[in-house]
mmCIF file of C-alpha atoms in Angstrom:
data_model
loop_
_atom_site.group_PDB
_atom_site.id
_atom_site.type_symbol
_atom_site.label_atom_id
_atom_site.label_comp_id
_atom_site.label_asym_id
_atom_site.label_seq_id
_atom_site.Cartn_x
_atom_site.Cartn_y
_atom_site.Cartn_z
ATOM 1 C CA MET A 163 -0.038 -0.041 -0.005
ATOM 2 C CA MET A 164 1.332 3.638 -0.668
ATOM 3 C CA MET A 165 1.518 5.598 2.100
ATOM 4 C CA SER A 166 -0.220 9.058 1.397
ATOM 5 C CA SER A 167 1.547 12.507 1.376
ATOM 6 C CA GLU A 168 -0.995 13.175 4.282
ATOM 7 C CA VAL A 169 0.423 10.360 6.527
ATOM 8 C CA LYS A 170 3.903 11.066 6.043
ATOM 9 C CA LEU A 171 3.643 14.966 6.618
ATOM 10 C CA ALA A 172 1.330 14.236 9.844
ATOM 11 C CA PHE A 173 4.106 11.545 11.205
ATOM 12 C CA ARG A 174 6.813 14.209 10.607
ATOM 13 C CA LEU A 175 4.995 16.617 12.303
ATOM 14 C CA SER A 176 4.123 14.349 15.346
ATOM 15 C CA ILE A 177 7.884 13.265 15.720
ATOM 16 C CA PRO A 178 8.426 15.785 18.608
ATOM 17 C CA THR A 179 5.387 14.322 20.363
ATOM 18 C CA LEU A 180 6.663 11.002 19.673
ATOM 19 C CA PHE A 181 9.666 11.852 22.114
ATOM 20 C CA ALA A 182 7.262 13.239 24.867
ATOM 21 C CA TYR A 183 4.176 11.315 24.921
ATOM 22 C CA GLY A 184 5.978 7.828 24.471
ATOM 23 C CA PRO A 185 8.129 8.341 27.526
ATOM 24 C CA LEU A 186 5.282 9.994 29.717
ATOM 25 C CA GLY A 187 2.806 7.198 28.622
ATOM 26 C CA MET A 188 5.595 4.657 30.018
ATOM 27 C CA VAL A 189 6.450 6.815 33.326
ATOM 28 C CA PHE A 190 2.516 6.714 33.987
ATOM 29 C CA SER A 191 2.300 2.862 33.688
ATOM 30 C CA ILE A 192 5.401 2.620 35.701
ATOM 31 C CA LEU A 193 4.204 4.726 38.623
ATOM 32 C CA TRP A 194 0.817 3.086 38.241
ATOM 33 C CA LEU A 195 2.248 -0.316 38.659
ATOM 34 C CA GLN A 196 4.500 1.190 41.633
ATOM 35 C CA ALA A 197 1.341 2.064 43.477
ATOM 36 C CA GLY A 198 0.290 -1.743 43.130
ATOM 37 C CA PHE A 199 -2.755 -1.110 40.683
ATOM 38 C CA PRO A 200 -3.026 -3.890 38.154
ATOM 39 C CA GLY A 201 -1.011 -3.463 35.053
ATOM 40 C CA TYR A 202 -3.685 -4.021 32.288
ATOM 41 C CA ALA A 203 -5.501 -1.091 33.576
ATOM 42 C CA ALA A 204 -2.814 1.559 32.649
ATOM 43 C CA PRO A 205 -3.144 1.454 28.757
ATOM 44 C CA LEU A 206 -7.133 1.472 29.391
ATOM 45 C CA ILE A 207 -7.092 4.716 31.221
ATOM 46 C CA SER A 208 -4.424 6.216 29.024
ATOM 47 C CA LEU A 209 -6.792 5.470 25.837
ATOM 48 C CA THR A 210 -10.091 6.523 27.575
ATOM 49 C CA THR A 211 -8.954 9.396 29.720
ATOM 50 C CA TYR A 212 -5.982 10.440 27.198
ATOM 51 C CA ALA A 213 -4.998 13.570 29.389
ATOM 52 C CA GLY A 214 -1.681 13.498 30.664
ATOM 53 C CA ALA A 215 -1.586 15.645 33.517
ATOM 54 C CA VAL A 216 -5.099 14.682 34.699
ATOM 55 C CA GLN A 217 -4.007 10.930 34.815
ATOM 56 C CA PHE A 218 -0.904 11.829 36.860
ATOM 57 C CA LEU A 219 -3.013 13.905 39.183
ATOM 58 C CA ALA A 220 -5.686 11.152 39.516
ATOM 59 C CA LEU A 221 -2.949 8.756 40.207
ATOM 60 C CA SER A 222 -1.634 10.703 43.069
ATOM 61 C CA MET A 223 -5.144 11.273 44.498
ATOM 62 C CA VAL A 224 -6.347 7.621 44.270
ATOM 63 C CA GLN A 225 -3.447 6.476 46.553
ATOM 64 C CA GLU A 226 -4.631 9.137 49.025
ATOM 65 C CA HIS A 227 -8.118 7.608 48.529
ATOM 66 C CA ALA A 228 -9.781 10.663 47.705
ATOM 67 C CA SER A 229 -13.441 11.190 47.042
ATOM 68 C CA VAL A 230 -14.328 10.847 43.443
ATOM 69 C CA PHE A 231 -16.032 14.405 43.719
ATOM 70 C CA SER A 232 -12.690 15.893 44.689
ATOM 71 C CA ILE A 233 -10.799 14.134 42.019
ATOM 72 C CA VAL A 234 -13.079 15.133 39.259
ATOM 73 C CA LEU A 235 -13.062 18.600 40.779
ATOM 74 C CA ALA A 236 -9.284 19.017 40.968
ATOM 75 C CA ALA A 237 -9.176 17.262 37.552
ATOM 76 C CA SER A 238 -11.701 19.527 35.804
ATOM 77 C CA PHE A 239 -9.352 22.546 36.144
ATOM 78 C CA ILE A 240 -6.645 20.924 34.194
ATOM 79 C CA ALA A 241 -9.085 19.322 31.609
ATOM 80 C CA LEU A 242 -11.049 22.739 31.092
ATOM 81 C CA ARG A 243 -8.385 24.211 29.129
ATOM 82 C CA ASN A 244 -9.143 21.929 26.357
ATOM 83 C CA SER A 245 -12.378 23.535 25.917
ATOM 84 C CA PHE A 246 -10.581 26.530 24.798
ATOM 85 C CA TYR A 247 -8.614 24.589 22.006
ATOM 86 C CA GLY A 248 -12.237 23.750 20.105
ATOM 87 C CA LEU A 249 -12.544 27.558 19.702
ATOM 88 C CA SER A 250 -9.791 27.619 16.788
ATOM 89 C CA PHE A 251 -11.188 24.638 14.855
ATOM 90 C CA ILE A 252 -15.142 25.221 14.946
ATOM 91 C CA GLU A 253 -15.158 26.251 11.308
ATOM 92 C CA ARG A 254 -12.544 23.465 10.213
ATOM 93 C CA PHE A 255 -14.263 20.269 12.047
ATOM 94 C CA LYS A 256 -17.594 21.508 10.956
ATOM 95 C CA THR A 257 -17.597 19.779 7.166
ATOM 96 C CA LYS A 258 -16.108 16.491 8.749
ATOM 97 C CA PRO A 259 -17.801 13.170 8.551
ATOM 98 C CA ARG A 260 -19.607 12.650 11.737
ATOM 99 C CA TRP A 261 -17.245 9.673 13.132
ATOM 100 C CA LEU A 262 -14.164 11.873 12.196
ATOM 101 C CA ARG A 263 -15.528 14.790 14.049
ATOM 102 C CA GLY A 264 -15.953 12.745 17.236
ATOM 103 C CA PHE A 265 -12.633 11.635 17.147
ATOM 104 C CA LEU A 266 -10.980 14.827 16.245
ATOM 105 C CA MET A 267 -12.850 16.546 19.295
ATOM 106 C CA PHE A 268 -11.816 13.605 21.711
ATOM 107 C CA GLY A 269 -8.141 13.631 20.815
ATOM 108 C CA LEU A 270 -7.704 17.416 20.702
ATOM 109 C CA VAL A 271 -4.811 17.550 23.194
ATOM 110 C CA ASP A 272 -1.837 20.001 23.459
ATOM 111 C CA ALA A 273 0.139 18.450 20.761
ATOM 112 C CA THR A 274 -2.711 17.835 18.392
ATOM 113 C CA TYR A 275 -3.867 21.557 18.907
ATOM 114 C CA ALA A 276 -0.181 22.778 18.297
ATOM 115 C CA ILE A 277 0.102 20.917 14.905
ATOM 116 C CA LEU A 278 -3.240 21.496 13.675
ATOM 117 C CA ALA A 279 -3.324 25.548 14.462
ATOM 118 C CA ALA A 280 0.348 25.647 12.793
ATOM 119 C CA ASN A 281 -0.831 23.786 9.490
ATOM 120 C CA PRO A 282 -4.157 25.159 8.553
ATOM 121 C CA LYS A 283 -6.222 23.734 5.810
ATOM 122 C CA SER A 284 -4.772 23.880 2.452
ATOM 123 C CA GLU A 285 -5.590 23.107 -1.175
ATOM 124 C CA GLN A 286 -2.808 20.759 -1.676
ATOM 125 C CA GLN A 287 -3.880 17.986 0.862
ATOM 126 C CA ASN A 288 -7.150 16.276 1.963
ATOM 127 C CA ASP A 289 -7.741 17.874 5.062
ATOM 128 C CA ASN A 290 -9.732 14.852 6.425
ATOM 129 C CA ALA A 291 -6.801 12.925 6.045
ATOM 130 C CA PHE A 292 -4.468 15.080 7.643
ATOM 131 C CA CYS A 293 -6.403 16.033 10.541
ATOM 132 C CA PHE A 294 -7.163 12.166 11.022
ATOM 133 C CA TYR A 295 -3.385 11.187 11.461
ATOM 134 C CA VAL A 296 -2.385 14.443 13.065
ATOM 135 C CA THR A 297 -4.722 13.263 15.732
ATOM 136 C CA LEU A 298 -4.166 9.644 15.612
ATOM 137 C CA PHE A 299 -0.049 9.628 16.159
ATOM 138 C CA PRO A 300 0.024 11.547 19.266
ATOM 139 C CA CYS A 301 -2.848 8.893 20.610
ATOM 140 C CA LEU A 302 -1.032 5.826 19.647
ATOM 141 C CA TYR A 303 2.153 7.237 21.131
ATOM 142 C CA TRP A 304 0.942 7.962 24.541
ATOM 143 C CA VAL A 305 -1.271 4.636 24.730
ATOM 144 C CA GLY A 306 1.776 2.898 23.145
ATOM 145 C CA GLY A 307 3.770 4.225 25.699
ATOM 146 C CA SER A 308 1.717 3.165 28.179
ATOM 147 C CA ILE A 309 1.566 -0.580 27.061
ATOM 148 C CA ILE A 310 5.421 -0.669 26.757
ATOM 149 C CA GLY A 311 5.445 0.992 30.206
ATOM 150 C CA SER A 312 3.413 -1.652 31.972
ATOM 151 C CA LEU A 313 4.991 -4.533 29.999
ATOM 152 C CA LEU A 314 8.515 -3.969 30.634
ATOM 153 C CA TYR A 315 8.393 -1.464 33.656
ATOM 154 C CA GLN A 316 11.018 -3.312 35.429
ATOM 155 C CA TYR A 317 14.036 -2.892 32.485
ATOM 156 C CA LEU A 318 13.147 0.471 31.126
ATOM 157 C CA PRO A 319 15.877 3.226 31.425
ATOM 158 C CA VAL A 320 14.402 6.479 32.225
ATOM 159 C CA ILE A 321 16.367 9.377 30.350
ATOM 160 C CA ASN A 322 16.013 12.336 32.721
ATOM 161 C CA GLY A 323 15.007 15.483 30.726
ATOM 162 C CA ILE A 324 13.972 13.887 27.483
ATOM 163 C CA GLU A 325 10.388 15.632 27.857
ATOM 164 C CA PHE A 326 12.080 18.834 27.458
ATOM 165 C CA ILE A 327 11.639 18.242 23.621
ATOM 166 C CA LEU A 328 7.937 18.970 23.787
ATOM 167 C CA THR A 329 8.365 22.253 25.707
ATOM 168 C CA ALA A 330 11.030 22.856 22.830
ATOM 169 C CA PHE A 331 8.496 22.020 20.247
ATOM 170 C CA PHE A 332 5.827 24.594 22.006
ATOM 171 C CA LEU A 333 8.692 27.141 22.280
ATOM 172 C CA VAL A 334 9.258 26.652 18.370
ATOM 173 C CA LEU A 335 5.668 27.414 17.400
ATOM 174 C CA VAL A 336 6.096 30.467 19.946
ATOM 175 C CA VAL A 337 9.029 31.726 17.686
ATOM 176 C CA GLU A 338 7.234 30.874 14.488
ATOM 177 C CA TYR A 339 3.859 32.434 15.343
ATOM 178 C CA TYR A 340 6.030 35.554 16.400
ATOM 179 C CA LEU A 341 7.980 35.748 13.205
ATOM 180 C CA ALA A 342 4.751 35.432 11.398
ATOM 181 C CA GLY A 343 2.707 37.984 13.104
ATOM 182 C CA ARG A 344 5.226 40.307 15.249
ATOM 183 C CA ASP A 345 2.490 40.170 17.727
ATOM 184 C CA LYS A 346 4.483 41.705 20.811
ATOM 185 C CA TRP A 347 1.320 41.210 23.177
ATOM 186 C CA SER A 348 1.526 37.566 22.288
ATOM 187 C CA LEU A 349 4.790 37.251 24.282
ATOM 188 C CA VAL A 350 3.987 39.527 27.029
ATOM 189 C CA MET A 351 0.456 38.903 28.164
ATOM 190 C CA PRO A 352 1.103 35.043 28.609
ATOM 191 C CA LEU A 353 4.029 35.758 30.767
ATOM 192 C CA LEU A 354 2.582 38.220 32.584
ATOM 193 C CA PHE A 355 -0.638 36.279 33.295
ATOM 194 C CA SER A 356 0.820 33.188 34.126
ATOM 195 C CA PHE A 357 3.024 34.521 36.861
ATOM 196 C CA VAL A 358 0.339 36.655 38.479
ATOM 197 C CA ALA A 359 -2.307 33.619 38.211
ATOM 198 C CA TYR A 360 0.451 31.492 39.590
ATOM 199 C CA ALA A 361 1.252 33.820 42.668
ATOM 200 C CA LEU A 362 -2.638 33.885 43.140
ATOM 201 C CA PHE A 363 -3.697 30.408 42.431
ATOM 202 C CA PRO A 364 -0.734 28.051 41.802
ATOM 203 C CA LYS A 365 -3.043 25.035 41.480
ATOM 204 C CA GLU A 366 -5.304 26.444 38.688
ATOM 205 C CA TYR A 367 -2.979 29.127 37.075
ATOM 206 C CA LEU A 368 -2.906 27.634 33.793
ATOM 207 C CA LEU A 369 -6.811 27.553 33.269
ATOM 208 C CA LEU A 370 -6.974 31.140 34.714
ATOM 209 C CA ALA A 371 -4.034 32.349 32.398
ATOM 210 C CA ILE A 372 -6.024 30.826 29.463
ATOM 211 C CA ILE A 373 -8.977 32.673 30.282
ATOM 212 C CA ALA A 374 -7.507 35.718 30.968
ATOM 213 C CA CYS A 375 -6.009 35.649 27.506
ATOM 214 C CA VAL A 376 -9.188 34.819 25.975
ATOM 215 C CA VAL A 377 -10.682 38.045 27.830
ATOM 216 C CA PHE A 378 -7.686 40.094 26.712
ATOM 217 C CA LEU A 379 -8.256 38.895 22.971
ATOM 218 C CA THR A 380 -11.998 39.762 23.193
ATOM 219 C CA LEU A 381 -11.107 43.361 24.599
ATOM 220 C CA GLN A 382 -8.433 43.774 21.943
ATOM 221 C CA PHE A 383 -11.163 42.879 19.216
ATOM 222 C CA LYS A 384 -13.254 45.314 21.013
ATOM 223 C CA CYS A 385 -10.670 48.142 20.351
ATOM 224 C CA ILE A 386 -10.055 47.426 16.901
ATOM 225 C CA LYS A 387 -13.563 47.532 16.068
ATOM 226 C CA GLN A 388 -13.613 50.579 17.717
ATOM 227 C CA SER A 389 -10.962 52.326 16.096
ATOM 228 C CA GLU A 390 -12.153 50.993 12.751
ATOM 229 C CA ASN A 391 -15.431 52.665 13.327
ATOM 230 C CA LEU A 392 -13.745 55.812 13.820
ATOM 231 C CA SER A 393 -11.376 56.133 11.200
ATOM 232 C CA MET B 20 -10.199 -3.185 39.238
ATOM 233 C CA SER B 21 -11.844 -2.381 42.486
ATOM 234 C CA ALA B 22 -15.228 -0.406 41.946
ATOM 235 C CA TYR B 23 -13.457 2.725 43.483
ATOM 236 C CA LEU B 24 -10.790 2.898 40.531
ATOM 237 C CA LEU B 25 -13.457 2.187 37.958
ATOM 238 C CA THR B 26 -15.842 4.889 39.230
ATOM 239 C CA VAL B 27 -12.613 7.516 39.085
ATOM 240 C CA PHE B 28 -11.690 6.722 35.709
ATOM 241 C CA ALA B 29 -14.991 6.395 34.200
ATOM 242 C CA SER B 30 -15.835 9.750 35.694
ATOM 243 C CA LEU B 31 -12.195 10.981 34.248
ATOM 244 C CA CYS B 32 -13.176 9.643 30.825
ATOM 245 C CA GLY B 33 -16.620 11.190 30.814
ATOM 246 C CA LEU B 34 -14.629 14.788 31.708
ATOM 247 C CA SER B 35 -12.376 14.404 28.882
ATOM 248 C CA ILE B 36 -15.456 13.963 26.680
ATOM 249 C CA VAL B 37 -17.336 16.943 28.190
ATOM 250 C CA THR B 38 -14.754 19.237 28.335
ATOM 251 C CA ARG B 39 -13.580 18.505 24.563
ATOM 252 C CA VAL B 40 -16.877 18.318 23.016
ATOM 253 C CA LEU B 41 -18.181 21.474 24.916
ATOM 254 C CA PRO B 42 -16.770 24.063 22.501
ATOM 255 C CA PHE B 43 -18.097 22.302 19.518
ATOM 256 C CA VAL B 44 -21.682 22.081 20.898
ATOM 257 C CA LEU B 45 -21.558 25.716 21.913
ATOM 258 C CA GLY B 46 -19.760 26.513 18.783
ATOM 259 C CA GLN B 47 -22.774 26.213 16.380
ATOM 260 C CA HIS B 48 -23.774 30.056 17.108
ATOM 261 C CA LEU B 49 -20.138 30.897 18.465
ATOM 262 C CA ALA B 50 -18.661 30.193 15.078
ATOM 263 C CA LYS B 51 -20.950 33.144 13.521
ATOM 264 C CA SER B 52 -19.299 35.470 15.597
ATOM 265 C CA PRO B 53 -16.372 37.619 14.131
ATOM 266 C CA ARG B 54 -15.177 38.057 17.698
ATOM 267 C CA VAL B 55 -15.103 34.290 18.439
ATOM 268 C CA ARG B 56 -13.065 33.799 15.188
ATOM 269 C CA TYR B 57 -10.837 36.685 15.912
ATOM 270 C CA VAL B 58 -10.045 35.093 19.385
ATOM 271 C CA GLY B 59 -9.826 31.512 17.762
ATOM 272 C CA LYS B 60 -7.494 32.717 15.291
ATOM 273 C CA LYS B 61 -5.256 34.609 17.612
ATOM 274 C CA LEU B 62 -5.411 32.140 20.697
ATOM 275 C CA PRO B 63 -2.650 29.517 19.673
ATOM 276 C CA ALA B 64 0.112 31.868 19.863
ATOM 277 C CA TYR B 65 -0.667 32.706 23.236
ATOM 278 C CA ILE B 66 -1.437 29.205 24.327
ATOM 279 C CA MET B 67 1.901 27.908 23.012
ATOM 280 C CA LEU B 68 3.845 30.200 25.281
ATOM 281 C CA LEU B 69 1.518 29.281 28.295
ATOM 282 C CA LEU B 70 2.130 25.579 27.563
ATOM 283 C CA VAL B 71 6.111 26.528 27.360
ATOM 284 C CA ILE B 72 5.605 28.002 30.809
ATOM 285 C CA TYR B 73 3.455 25.184 32.255
ATOM 286 C CA GLU B 74 6.009 22.554 31.243
ATOM 287 C CA ILE B 75 8.529 24.315 32.722
ATOM 288 C CA ASP B 76 6.539 24.557 35.809
ATOM 289 C CA PRO B 77 6.805 27.798 37.713
ATOM 290 C CA GLY B 78 7.191 25.782 40.790
ATOM 291 C CA THR B 79 10.834 24.955 39.744
ATOM 292 C CA PHE B 80 12.017 28.573 40.160
ATOM 293 C CA ALA B 81 11.521 28.298 43.867
ATOM 294 C CA HIS B 82 14.346 25.691 44.563
ATOM 295 C CA TRP B 83 17.780 24.671 43.476
ATOM 296 C CA PRO B 84 18.313 24.914 40.467
ATOM 297 C CA TYR B 85 16.024 27.755 39.922
ATOM 298 C CA ALA B 86 15.085 26.385 36.555
ATOM 299 C CA ILE B 87 18.237 27.532 35.278
ATOM 300 C CA PRO B 88 19.004 24.316 32.709
ATOM 301 C CA ALA B 89 15.267 25.049 31.377
ATOM 302 C CA LEU B 90 15.697 28.602 31.027
ATOM 303 C CA LEU B 91 19.246 28.168 29.349
ATOM 304 C CA SER B 92 17.730 25.582 27.086
ATOM 305 C CA VAL B 93 14.852 27.612 25.961
ATOM 306 C CA ALA B 94 17.655 30.380 24.947
ATOM 307 C CA VAL B 95 19.270 27.882 23.341
ATOM 308 C CA VAL B 96 15.975 26.672 21.217
ATOM 309 C CA ILE B 97 15.122 30.337 20.559
ATOM 310 C CA LEU B 98 18.463 31.325 19.034
ATOM 311 C CA MET B 99 18.598 27.978 16.949
ATOM 312 C CA GLN B 100 15.035 28.394 15.611
ATOM 313 C CA VAL B 101 15.657 32.441 14.735
ATOM 314 C CA ARG B 102 18.866 31.588 13.234
ATOM 315 C CA CYS B 103 18.158 28.356 11.225
ATOM 316 C CA ARG B 104 14.533 27.868 11.138
ATOM 317 C CA GLN B 105 14.914 24.041 11.273
ATOM 318 C CA VAL B 106 12.404 22.672 13.467
ATOM 319 C CA LEU B 107 13.853 19.311 14.365
ATOM 320 C CA LEU B 108 17.148 20.738 14.773
ATOM 321 C CA SER B 109 16.031 23.254 17.460
ATOM 322 C CA LEU B 110 14.474 20.372 19.217
ATOM 323 C CA VAL B 111 17.121 17.821 19.312
ATOM 324 C CA VAL B 112 19.991 20.595 20.009
ATOM 325 C CA GLY B 113 17.354 22.113 22.687
ATOM 326 C CA ALA B 114 16.426 18.799 24.414
ATOM 327 C CA GLY B 115 20.185 17.632 24.438
ATOM 328 C CA ALA B 116 21.221 20.818 26.066
ATOM 329 C CA TYR B 117 18.605 20.380 28.637
ATOM 330 C CA ILE B 118 19.422 16.987 29.332
ATOM 331 C CA ALA B 119 23.315 17.689 29.540
ATOM 332 C CA LEU B 120 22.259 20.831 31.808
ATOM 333 C CA LEU B 121 19.809 18.839 34.145
ATOM 334 C CA LYS B 122 22.663 16.452 34.796
ATOM 335 C CA LEU B 123 25.408 19.041 35.449
ATOM 336 C CA PHE B 124 23.283 21.033 37.795
ATOM 337 C CA THR B 125 21.721 18.165 39.878
ATOM 338 C CA THR B 126 24.502 15.732 40.002
#
């Protein structure tokens, strides 16, 4: 079978994610097993919850036998950030077939969001296939990492710091967005908001900083509108 | 798996579905608003920087090595990307620098 150009492109774009989600998925399984829980459950959780930070948080909370309610509440502060990711793709996903739409929505995690946002729909490629593979690969890395982790957890070497590749990936996109748009606010506001939010509410600062950015952009839109009306 | 674990992780699965489908359910009329489209277009750049900060973790600034390895590696990645514009090269050199610096500062 010939591989379509969409698969190849999606794979190439997902390589940084491989080095981040793969090892992290493994680490999740290793910690899960070390906590004394059954190994088969770890990949299942990675597949059905598919949210790195939420899984690590939940793992530490179930070890302390926290109530289901408190776990879901704490997790929702992390999970809610994904609700804002969809805002960028309402139009793009609208025309997709039903099953694909569902998969794309569920699979819209940090890395997928980053890749899809940086690679808008283009005439040269089949956007259905492209979106599908961009969403599929990170999911495979995460679940695959979890499977490998639970099978081989005694033998795995852990390289300290390999996860920085994901940080670097997000950072490269920051640089590229800046070079493309020269929007100084996009550098200043996230820094400002996250440090203020961290100082006030260190546990929920990410969600708060995202909300602050959304509010900031909404106000910015209003200002642009007003200055357009004036001129 | 115990009933407790099953309840916890079934709820978290539900949480993932609800939080990710939400904008699209609300979005049917949201998408028509030029304001939402403006925010949706501008937001990725902001979120990427927030994710960089999130990955570094502001908590690490409080104690040794004060996020120094991360900050130095961030500088390396920015420099590489601005100079060469080669994504994979920036990632490999950046992660390599981080792994080396982490070793240097913590052992």
